[in-house]
Amino acid sequence: TWGAMLGSFLGGIILIPLLGQRNAIYSAAAVNLIIAVLVILGSRREKSRPAEEEPLPVEPPVPDEDVPEEANSPAFGKTPLLLGVGAFAAAGGAAMALQLAWTRVLSLSVGSSVYAFSLIVTAFIGGLALGGAVMSRRITRYRNPLIVFGALQLLTGVTVLGVILILGDLPRLMAVYILPYAYSITFIFVLEFLAVLFVIGIPTTLMGAAFPAIAHAYETRGRSVGRTVGDVYSANTLGAIIGAFGAGFILIPVVGLQSTVLSAAGVYVCCGAIVVALSGASRLRRLVMILPAVGIAVAAGVWLPPWDRTLLNSGPYIYGPVGSMWGQDTGSEFLAQVRSLKLLFHHQGVKI
């Protein structure tokens, strides 16, 4: 995933501007061919090495007699675990729906160029990589990784709801506090990347942390590492395929961008609540984790205000740098200027 983050940055910011689209594709293909050659050569060298003496068997550690056997075994059964993998598949669909919706909304503030798209994708994948890297080093400390996975789903849903609030006000933040102070293209890229990371950094990090959690829970049932990663990753990828199609062709055209993001947040909260409820934790612990998240999700669905369409379409990536010329030194002045405009047309989806 770190490599994917690097590739999304290099592809949009360096390779396409420097080499062009076709040569950028050739470069990516060349990298794959080089990797294939190196791996094949390395495997042949490994086969040609003389067989080394097998190491002496290591005695297994003696378990602590004071610790009951149940304390070292997972507190959940097969059915909750399968539901957890199913929840991870649903999370894959919600993640792709969010990536599509977030990209559309963020492009209204940072621009729709290949550079802006590259920065958005880099920030999204970077959050996934960071979350996976951190959680993979900590998950073995937890006795019940399934409840950790459920908690991450709940937190992801709640933070996505917070992103909805920020996205609705992002054009004003960009136009007033960021873009007027960017006097070079490199500085603009840096500021835009930091702005995108500020918006989606926390939920994407939580999304990335979920993979080691559910993989470790799945592995506790005696499966090999390869089987564990393959099963869990394929379930998530299948969900991502469904989510990408459903969001792009159904949700966004039918209910709009904001409702698509809200629906994805609801998926995370529902999946997290189901997993936590069946995780085998104490009743009090489950209630403390589930009720606040569900309450916040319900309240957000009822009371979250709709985005200001005129503000979203105000084009801060075009007019933000000259905002000081209009005397828009404060957010209220910018909003007054935007609300004096008349939005002639707005539609999400195919319009003939």
mmCIF file of C-alpha atoms in Angstrom:
data_model
loop_
_atom_site.group_PDB
_atom_site.id
_atom_site.type_symbol
_atom_site.label_atom_id
_atom_site.label_comp_id
_atom_site.label_asym_id
_atom_site.label_seq_id
_atom_site.Cartn_x
_atom_site.Cartn_y
_atom_site.Cartn_z
ATOM 1 C CA THR A 1 0.000 0.000 0.000
ATOM 2 C CA TRP A 2 2.921 2.334 0.619
ATOM 3 C CA GLY A 3 4.009 1.546 -2.935
ATOM 4 C CA ALA A 4 0.534 2.368 -4.244
ATOM 5 C CA MET A 5 0.665 5.709 -2.446
ATOM 6 C CA LEU A 6 4.053 6.474 -3.981
ATOM 7 C CA GLY A 7 2.818 5.415 -7.413
ATOM 8 C CA SER A 8 -0.265 7.637 -7.261
ATOM 9 C CA PHE A 9 1.944 10.603 -6.370
ATOM 10 C CA LEU A 10 4.643 9.930 -8.945
ATOM 11 C CA GLY A 11 2.123 9.151 -11.679
ATOM 12 C CA GLY A 12 0.123 12.366 -11.429
ATOM 13 C CA ILE A 13 2.704 14.857 -10.199
ATOM 14 C CA ILE A 14 5.889 13.715 -11.979
ATOM 15 C CA LEU A 15 5.538 10.983 -14.623
ATOM 16 C CA ILE A 16 2.584 12.285 -16.657
ATOM 17 C CA PRO A 17 3.836 15.906 -16.758
ATOM 18 C CA LEU A 18 7.419 14.794 -17.461
ATOM 19 C CA LEU A 19 6.924 11.847 -19.831
ATOM 20 C CA GLY A 20 3.333 12.112 -21.050
ATOM 21 C CA GLN A 21 0.508 9.640 -20.518
ATOM 22 C CA ARG A 22 1.714 6.920 -22.911
ATOM 23 C CA ASN A 23 5.306 6.900 -21.656
ATOM 24 C CA ALA A 24 4.059 6.943 -18.051
ATOM 25 C CA ILE A 25 2.116 3.749 -18.793
ATOM 26 C CA TYR A 26 5.192 2.219 -20.443
ATOM 27 C CA SER A 27 7.231 3.117 -17.359
ATOM 28 C CA ALA A 28 4.769 1.335 -15.071
ATOM 29 C CA ALA A 29 4.837 -1.730 -17.331
ATOM 30 C CA ALA A 30 8.638 -1.672 -17.343
ATOM 31 C CA VAL A 31 8.706 -1.663 -13.536
ATOM 32 C CA ASN A 32 6.519 -4.795 -13.465
ATOM 33 C CA LEU A 33 8.773 -6.542 -15.978
ATOM 34 C CA ILE A 34 11.890 -5.641 -13.984
ATOM 35 C CA ILE A 35 10.277 -7.022 -10.822
ATOM 36 C CA ALA A 36 9.427 -10.259 -12.649
ATOM 37 C CA VAL A 37 12.998 -10.701 -13.924
ATOM 38 C CA LEU A 38 14.514 -10.021 -10.500
ATOM 39 C CA VAL A 39 12.176 -12.452 -8.751
ATOM 40 C CA ILE A 40 12.819 -15.224 -11.302
ATOM 41 C CA LEU A 41 16.597 -14.755 -11.042
ATOM 42 C CA GLY A 42 16.398 -14.685 -7.266
ATOM 43 C CA SER A 43 14.363 -17.893 -7.123
ATOM 44 C CA ARG A 44 16.898 -19.706 -9.363
ATOM 45 C CA ARG A 45 19.766 -18.626 -7.139
ATOM 46 C CA GLU A 46 17.879 -19.876 -4.107
ATOM 47 C CA LYS A 47 17.411 -23.301 -5.711
ATOM 48 C CA SER A 48 21.099 -23.533 -6.656
ATOM 49 C CA ARG A 49 22.334 -22.964 -3.091
ATOM 50 C CA PRO A 50 23.556 -26.039 -1.174
ATOM 51 C CA ALA A 51 21.173 -27.358 1.396
ATOM 52 C CA GLU A 52 21.923 -25.983 4.834
ATOM 53 C CA GLU A 53 21.803 -28.044 7.988
ATOM 54 C CA GLU A 54 18.370 -28.017 9.519
ATOM 55 C CA PRO A 55 18.272 -26.162 12.831
ATOM 56 C CA LEU A 56 17.622 -28.075 15.997
ATOM 57 C CA PRO A 57 13.973 -28.088 17.055
ATOM 58 C CA VAL A 58 13.078 -25.460 19.604
ATOM 59 C CA GLU A 59 11.126 -26.554 22.636
ATOM 60 C CA PRO A 60 7.711 -24.878 22.787
ATOM 61 C CA PRO A 61 7.242 -22.427 25.649
ATOM 62 C CA VAL A 62 5.630 -23.824 28.748
ATOM 63 C CA PRO A 63 2.281 -22.142 29.371
ATOM 64 C CA ASP A 64 1.761 -20.310 32.612
ATOM 65 C CA GLU A 65 -0.157 -22.614 34.933
ATOM 66 C CA ASP A 66 -1.784 -19.657 36.665
ATOM 67 C CA VAL A 67 -3.457 -18.499 33.424
ATOM 68 C CA PRO A 68 -6.528 -20.492 32.400
ATOM 69 C CA GLU A 69 -6.583 -21.961 28.929
ATOM 70 C CA GLU A 70 -9.624 -19.867 27.985
ATOM 71 C CA ALA A 71 -7.641 -16.650 28.426
ATOM 72 C CA ASN A 72 -5.411 -17.503 25.481
ATOM 73 C CA SER A 73 -8.248 -18.529 23.167
ATOM 74 C CA PRO A 74 -10.511 -16.243 21.142
ATOM 75 C CA ALA A 75 -13.739 -15.260 22.855
ATOM 76 C CA PHE A 76 -15.778 -15.584 19.665
ATOM 77 C CA GLY A 77 -17.036 -18.477 17.596
ATOM 78 C CA LYS A 78 -17.103 -19.295 13.908
ATOM 79 C CA THR A 79 -20.334 -17.446 13.090
ATOM 80 C CA PRO A 80 -19.220 -14.059 14.509
ATOM 81 C CA LEU A 81 -15.923 -14.453 12.677
ATOM 82 C CA LEU A 82 -17.640 -15.094 9.350
ATOM 83 C CA LEU A 83 -19.873 -12.078 9.986
ATOM 84 C CA GLY A 84 -16.729 -10.082 10.682
ATOM 85 C CA VAL A 85 -15.298 -11.051 7.297
ATOM 86 C CA GLY A 86 -18.636 -10.158 5.727
ATOM 87 C CA ALA A 87 -18.503 -6.808 7.501
ATOM 88 C CA PHE A 88 -15.040 -6.260 6.067
ATOM 89 C CA ALA A 89 -16.472 -6.938 2.613
ATOM 90 C CA ALA A 90 -19.189 -4.350 3.232
ATOM 91 C CA ALA A 91 -16.496 -1.982 4.498
ATOM 92 C CA GLY A 92 -14.677 -2.400 1.191
ATOM 93 C CA GLY A 93 -17.810 -1.321 -0.637
ATOM 94 C CA ALA A 94 -18.297 1.655 1.660
ATOM 95 C CA ALA A 95 -14.650 2.670 1.252
ATOM 96 C CA MET A 96 -14.901 2.743 -2.544
ATOM 97 C CA ALA A 97 -18.165 4.682 -2.351
ATOM 98 C CA LEU A 98 -16.437 7.195 -0.096
ATOM 99 C CA GLN A 99 -13.436 7.476 -2.382
ATOM 100 C CA LEU A 100 -15.670 8.259 -5.349
ATOM 101 C CA ALA A 101 -17.872 10.716 -3.460
ATOM 102 C CA TRP A 102 -14.993 12.398 -1.658
ATOM 103 C CA THR A 103 -13.058 12.797 -4.896
ATOM 104 C CA ARG A 104 -16.033 14.492 -6.555
ATOM 105 C CA VAL A 105 -16.579 16.882 -3.652
ATOM 106 C CA LEU A 106 -12.900 17.600 -3.013
ATOM 107 C CA SER A 107 -12.350 18.379 -6.696
ATOM 108 C CA LEU A 108 -14.804 21.275 -6.309
ATOM 109 C CA SER A 109 -12.379 22.850 -3.819
ATOM 110 C CA VAL A 110 -8.899 21.748 -4.975
ATOM 111 C CA GLY A 111 -9.643 21.470 -8.704
ATOM 112 C CA SER A 112 -10.235 18.633 -11.134
ATOM 113 C CA SER A 113 -6.774 18.529 -12.707
ATOM 114 C CA VAL A 114 -4.647 15.400 -12.807
ATOM 115 C CA TYR A 115 -2.491 16.961 -10.075
ATOM 116 C CA ALA A 116 -5.430 17.454 -7.721
ATOM 117 C CA PHE A 117 -6.744 13.949 -8.385
ATOM 118 C CA SER A 118 -3.303 12.505 -7.722
ATOM 119 C CA LEU A 119 -3.075 14.334 -4.393
ATOM 120 C CA ILE A 120 -6.523 13.099 -3.337
ATOM 121 C CA VAL A 121 -5.714 9.467 -4.175
ATOM 122 C CA THR A 122 -2.284 9.763 -2.506
ATOM 123 C CA ALA A 123 -3.859 11.034 0.714
ATOM 124 C CA PHE A 124 -6.529 8.313 0.667
ATOM 125 C CA ILE A 125 -4.089 5.448 0.103
ATOM 126 C CA GLY A 126 -1.587 6.986 2.513
ATOM 127 C CA GLY A 127 -4.163 6.819 5.288
ATOM 128 C CA LEU A 128 -4.798 3.146 4.520
ATOM 129 C CA ALA A 129 -1.077 2.379 4.594
ATOM 130 C CA LEU A 130 -0.513 4.247 7.857
ATOM 131 C CA GLY A 131 -3.412 2.537 9.599
ATOM 132 C CA GLY A 132 -2.284 -0.905 8.462
ATOM 133 C CA ALA A 133 1.309 -0.268 9.497
ATOM 134 C CA VAL A 134 0.370 0.903 12.990
ATOM 135 C CA MET A 135 -2.266 -1.729 13.738
ATOM 136 C CA SER A 136 -0.203 -4.647 12.397
ATOM 137 C CA ARG A 137 2.342 -3.963 15.148
ATOM 138 C CA ARG A 138 -0.231 -3.656 17.923
ATOM 139 C CA ILE A 139 -2.987 -6.147 17.155
ATOM 140 C CA THR A 140 -1.245 -9.102 18.835
ATOM 141 C CA ARG A 141 -1.530 -7.270 22.157
ATOM 142 C CA TYR A 142 -5.295 -7.642 22.153
ATOM 143 C CA ARG A 143 -6.931 -10.833 23.400
ATOM 144 C CA ASN A 144 -10.051 -10.272 21.271
ATOM 145 C CA PRO A 145 -9.087 -8.833 17.857
ATOM 146 C CA LEU A 146 -12.676 -9.134 16.634
ATOM 147 C CA ILE A 147 -13.929 -6.471 19.017
ATOM 148 C CA VAL A 148 -11.011 -4.267 17.948
ATOM 149 C CA PHE A 149 -12.171 -4.645 14.359
ATOM 150 C CA GLY A 150 -15.741 -3.780 15.345
ATOM 151 C CA ALA A 151 -14.595 -0.724 17.281
ATOM 152 C CA LEU A 152 -12.611 0.461 14.262
ATOM 153 C CA GLN A 153 -15.726 0.154 12.087
ATOM 154 C CA LEU A 154 -17.742 2.220 14.560
ATOM 155 C CA LEU A 155 -15.049 4.893 14.781
ATOM 156 C CA THR A 156 -14.743 5.008 11.004
ATOM 157 C CA GLY A 157 -18.458 5.635 10.625
ATOM 158 C CA VAL A 158 -18.454 8.402 13.236
ATOM 159 C CA THR A 159 -15.427 10.171 11.729
ATOM 160 C CA VAL A 160 -16.968 9.969 8.246
ATOM 161 C CA LEU A 161 -19.929 11.895 9.641
ATOM 162 C CA GLY A 162 -17.493 14.555 10.820
ATOM 163 C CA VAL A 163 -16.018 14.716 7.324
ATOM 164 C CA ILE A 164 -19.476 15.621 5.989
ATOM 165 C CA LEU A 165 -19.447 18.781 8.101
ATOM 166 C CA ILE A 166 -15.967 19.763 6.927
ATOM 167 C CA LEU A 167 -16.660 19.089 3.256
ATOM 168 C CA GLY A 168 -19.663 21.394 3.299
ATOM 169 C CA ASP A 169 -17.455 24.270 4.451
ATOM 170 C CA LEU A 170 -14.254 23.323 2.612
ATOM 171 C CA PRO A 171 -14.591 25.849 -0.262
ATOM 172 C CA ARG A 172 -14.644 28.700 2.251
ATOM 173 C CA LEU A 173 -11.686 27.289 4.161
ATOM 174 C CA MET A 174 -9.697 26.869 0.942
ATOM 175 C CA ALA A 175 -10.540 30.300 -0.442
ATOM 176 C CA VAL A 176 -9.950 32.269 2.748
ATOM 177 C CA TYR A 177 -7.246 30.444 4.690
ATOM 178 C CA ILE A 178 -5.193 28.414 2.208
ATOM 179 C CA LEU A 179 -5.107 29.377 -1.453
ATOM 180 C CA PRO A 180 -4.556 33.160 -1.051
ATOM 181 C CA TYR A 181 -1.221 32.391 0.627
ATOM 182 C CA ALA A 182 0.093 29.982 -2.010
ATOM 183 C CA TYR A 183 2.347 31.903 -4.394
ATOM 184 C CA SER A 184 3.940 28.965 -6.239
ATOM 185 C CA ILE A 185 2.571 25.835 -7.851
ATOM 186 C CA THR A 186 4.646 23.607 -5.547
ATOM 187 C CA PHE A 187 3.358 25.393 -2.455
ATOM 188 C CA ILE A 188 -0.208 25.076 -3.746
ATOM 189 C CA PHE A 189 0.254 21.316 -4.127
ATOM 190 C CA VAL A 190 1.639 21.039 -0.602
ATOM 191 C CA LEU A 191 -1.195 23.049 0.918
ATOM 192 C CA GLU A 192 -3.855 21.197 -1.056
ATOM 193 C CA PHE A 193 -2.417 17.849 -0.009
ATOM 194 C CA LEU A 194 -2.399 18.905 3.646
ATOM 195 C CA ALA A 195 -5.979 20.142 3.317
ATOM 196 C CA VAL A 196 -7.134 16.827 1.830
ATOM 197 C CA LEU A 197 -5.199 14.896 4.462
ATOM 198 C CA PHE A 198 -6.845 17.010 7.163
ATOM 199 C CA VAL A 199 -10.285 16.140 5.798
ATOM 200 C CA ILE A 200 -9.965 12.384 5.165
ATOM 201 C CA GLY A 201 -6.813 11.411 7.077
ATOM 202 C CA ILE A 202 -8.459 10.047 10.241
ATOM 203 C CA PRO A 203 -11.176 7.880 8.639
ATOM 204 C CA THR A 204 -8.811 6.431 6.027
ATOM 205 C CA THR A 205 -6.288 5.566 8.748
ATOM 206 C CA LEU A 206 -9.023 3.745 10.654
ATOM 207 C CA MET A 207 -9.993 1.926 7.446
ATOM 208 C CA GLY A 208 -6.415 0.732 7.002
ATOM 209 C CA ALA A 209 -6.179 -0.398 10.619
ATOM 210 C CA ALA A 210 -9.193 -2.675 10.164
ATOM 211 C CA PHE A 211 -7.362 -5.075 7.835
ATOM 212 C CA PRO A 212 -4.758 -6.365 10.345
ATOM 213 C CA ALA A 213 -7.480 -6.610 13.001
ATOM 214 C CA ILE A 214 -9.843 -8.847 11.032
ATOM 215 C CA ALA A 215 -6.928 -10.809 9.530
ATOM 216 C CA HIS A 216 -5.561 -11.595 12.993
ATOM 217 C CA ALA A 217 -9.012 -12.617 14.216
ATOM 218 C CA TYR A 218 -9.407 -14.898 11.190
ATOM 219 C CA GLU A 219 -5.961 -16.398 11.743
ATOM 220 C CA THR A 220 -6.791 -17.380 15.315
ATOM 221 C CA ARG A 221 -9.032 -20.122 13.954
ATOM 222 C CA GLY A 222 -5.948 -22.082 12.825
ATOM 223 C CA ARG A 223 -5.624 -20.931 9.226
ATOM 224 C CA SER A 224 -2.313 -20.238 7.530
ATOM 225 C CA VAL A 225 -1.138 -16.690 6.932
ATOM 226 C CA GLY A 226 -1.496 -17.037 3.166
ATOM 227 C CA ARG A 227 -5.030 -18.417 3.438
ATOM 228 C CA THR A 228 -5.966 -15.741 5.962
ATOM 229 C CA VAL A 229 -4.753 -12.816 3.880
ATOM 230 C CA GLY A 230 -6.206 -14.285 0.675
ATOM 231 C CA ASP A 231 -9.669 -14.889 2.116
ATOM 232 C CA VAL A 232 -9.951 -11.574 3.938
ATOM 233 C CA TYR A 233 -8.481 -9.486 1.130
ATOM 234 C CA SER A 234 -10.629 -11.135 -1.543
ATOM 235 C CA ALA A 235 -13.787 -10.491 0.507
ATOM 236 C CA ASN A 236 -12.833 -6.837 0.870
ATOM 237 C CA THR A 237 -12.014 -6.544 -2.834
ATOM 238 C CA LEU A 238 -15.331 -8.098 -3.843
ATOM 239 C CA GLY A 239 -17.109 -5.558 -1.671
ATOM 240 C CA ALA A 240 -15.031 -2.779 -3.217
ATOM 241 C CA ILE A 241 -16.127 -3.829 -6.725
ATOM 242 C CA ILE A 242 -19.783 -3.750 -5.711
ATOM 243 C CA GLY A 243 -19.320 -0.446 -3.874
ATOM 244 C CA ALA A 244 -17.597 1.236 -6.804
ATOM 245 C CA PHE A 245 -20.357 0.226 -9.198
ATOM 246 C CA GLY A 246 -23.181 0.979 -6.782
ATOM 247 C CA ALA A 247 -21.866 4.405 -5.820
ATOM 248 C CA GLY A 248 -20.974 5.542 -9.327
ATOM 249 C CA PHE A 249 -24.044 4.282 -11.161
ATOM 250 C CA ILE A 250 -26.768 4.242 -8.495
ATOM 251 C CA LEU A 251 -26.170 6.154 -5.260
ATOM 252 C CA ILE A 252 -24.542 9.372 -6.519
ATOM 253 C CA PRO A 253 -26.966 9.868 -9.454
ATOM 254 C CA VAL A 254 -30.053 8.943 -7.397
ATOM 255 C CA VAL A 255 -29.469 10.350 -3.886
ATOM 256 C CA GLY A 256 -26.514 12.712 -4.417
ATOM 257 C CA LEU A 257 -23.021 13.022 -3.003
ATOM 258 C CA GLN A 258 -23.884 13.946 0.580
ATOM 259 C CA SER A 259 -26.380 11.124 0.990
ATOM 260 C CA THR A 260 -23.852 8.712 -0.536
ATOM 261 C CA VAL A 261 -21.293 9.663 2.121
ATOM 262 C CA LEU A 262 -23.973 9.424 4.811
ATOM 263 C CA SER A 263 -24.977 5.965 3.574
ATOM 264 C CA ALA A 264 -21.368 4.765 3.675
ATOM 265 C CA ALA A 265 -21.053 6.025 7.245
ATOM 266 C CA GLY A 266 -24.220 4.110 8.108
ATOM 267 C CA VAL A 267 -22.737 0.922 6.649
ATOM 268 C CA TYR A 268 -19.663 1.267 8.856
ATOM 269 C CA VAL A 269 -21.715 1.909 11.994
ATOM 270 C CA CYS A 270 -24.111 -0.982 11.318
ATOM 271 C CA CYS A 271 -21.294 -3.420 10.558
ATOM 272 C CA GLY A 272 -19.352 -2.314 13.608
ATOM 273 C CA ALA A 273 -22.390 -2.657 15.848
ATOM 274 C CA ILE A 274 -23.097 -6.199 14.606
ATOM 275 C CA VAL A 275 -19.488 -7.307 15.031
ATOM 276 C CA VAL A 276 -19.163 -5.812 18.512
ATOM 277 C CA ALA A 277 -22.503 -7.312 19.574
ATOM 278 C CA LEU A 278 -21.287 -10.809 18.625
ATOM 279 C CA SER A 279 -17.667 -10.402 19.707
ATOM 280 C CA GLY A 280 -18.066 -12.141 23.055
ATOM 281 C CA ALA A 281 -17.210 -9.065 25.130
ATOM 282 C CA SER A 282 -19.112 -8.185 28.274
ATOM 283 C CA ARG A 283 -22.565 -6.672 27.876
ATOM 284 C CA LEU A 284 -21.565 -3.356 29.447
ATOM 285 C CA ARG A 285 -18.564 -3.006 27.166
ATOM 286 C CA ARG A 286 -20.644 -3.737 24.096
ATOM 287 C CA LEU A 287 -23.291 -1.189 25.067
ATOM 288 C CA VAL A 288 -20.691 1.496 25.803
ATOM 289 C CA MET A 289 -19.205 1.001 22.339
ATOM 290 C CA ILE A 290 -22.390 0.597 20.295
ATOM 291 C CA LEU A 291 -24.913 3.049 21.732
ATOM 292 C CA PRO A 292 -22.906 6.297 21.312
ATOM 293 C CA ALA A 293 -21.931 5.483 17.729
ATOM 294 C CA VAL A 294 -25.463 4.500 16.732
ATOM 295 C CA GLY A 295 -26.865 7.578 18.478
ATOM 296 C CA ILE A 296 -24.479 9.883 16.641
ATOM 297 C CA ALA A 297 -25.296 8.225 13.318
ATOM 298 C CA VAL A 298 -29.051 8.570 13.840
ATOM 299 C CA ALA A 299 -28.699 12.191 14.945
ATOM 300 C CA ALA A 300 -26.540 12.979 11.926
ATOM 301 C CA GLY A 301 -29.040 11.415 9.556
ATOM 302 C CA VAL A 302 -31.819 13.570 11.013
ATOM 303 C CA TRP A 303 -30.123 16.889 11.705
ATOM 304 C CA LEU A 304 -27.152 17.216 9.370
ATOM 305 C CA PRO A 305 -27.835 20.266 7.172
ATOM 306 C CA PRO A 306 -27.613 19.846 3.392
ATOM 307 C CA TRP A 307 -24.544 21.247 1.688
ATOM 308 C CA ASP A 308 -24.783 24.739 0.232
ATOM 309 C CA ARG A 309 -24.724 24.060 -3.498
ATOM 310 C CA THR A 310 -23.727 27.617 -4.355
ATOM 311 C CA LEU A 311 -20.804 27.441 -1.942
ATOM 312 C CA LEU A 312 -19.691 24.053 -3.295
ATOM 313 C CA ASN A 313 -19.686 25.413 -6.849
ATOM 314 C CA SER A 314 -17.966 28.700 -5.986
ATOM 315 C CA GLY A 315 -14.638 27.527 -7.468
ATOM 316 C CA PRO A 316 -12.150 28.461 -4.723
ATOM 317 C CA TYR A 317 -9.281 26.797 -6.627
ATOM 318 C CA ILE A 318 -9.846 29.458 -9.312
ATOM 319 C CA TYR A 319 -10.815 32.513 -7.288
ATOM 320 C CA GLY A 320 -9.165 31.788 -3.941
ATOM 321 C CA PRO A 321 -5.748 33.274 -4.866
ATOM 322 C CA VAL A 322 -7.376 36.599 -5.804
ATOM 323 C CA GLY A 323 -9.680 36.652 -2.802
ATOM 324 C CA SER A 324 -7.658 39.415 -1.142
ATOM 325 C CA MET A 325 -8.396 41.647 -4.140
ATOM 326 C CA TRP A 326 -12.103 41.335 -3.350
ATOM 327 C CA GLY A 327 -11.551 42.238 0.268
ATOM 328 C CA GLN A 328 -12.488 38.717 1.370
ATOM 329 C CA ASP A 329 -10.175 38.609 4.353
ATOM 330 C CA THR A 330 -12.672 36.787 6.569
ATOM 331 C CA GLY A 331 -14.923 33.829 6.112
ATOM 332 C CA SER A 332 -18.088 35.889 6.586
ATOM 333 C CA GLU A 333 -17.086 38.262 3.786
ATOM 334 C CA PHE A 334 -16.430 35.347 1.478
ATOM 335 C CA LEU A 335 -19.775 33.753 2.295
ATOM 336 C CA ALA A 336 -21.546 37.070 1.688
ATOM 337 C CA GLN A 337 -19.886 37.308 -1.729
ATOM 338 C CA VAL A 338 -20.834 33.718 -2.604
ATOM 339 C CA ARG A 339 -24.443 34.075 -1.466
ATOM 340 C CA SER A 340 -24.871 37.158 -3.608
ATOM 341 C CA LEU A 341 -24.413 34.897 -6.637
ATOM 342 C CA LYS A 342 -27.210 32.965 -8.324
ATOM 343 C CA LEU A 343 -26.739 29.285 -9.070
ATOM 344 C CA LEU A 344 -28.220 28.703 -12.519
ATOM 345 C CA PHE A 345 -27.942 24.932 -12.738
ATOM 346 C CA HIS A 346 -26.878 22.021 -10.527
ATOM 347 C CA HIS A 347 -27.351 18.308 -11.124
ATOM 348 C CA GLN A 348 -25.552 15.142 -10.011
ATOM 349 C CA GLY A 349 -25.743 12.401 -12.604
ATOM 350 C CA VAL A 350 -26.744 12.134 -16.264
ATOM 351 C CA LYS A 351 -28.859 15.033 -17.489
ATOM 352 C CA ILE A 352 -30.149 15.115 -21.066
#
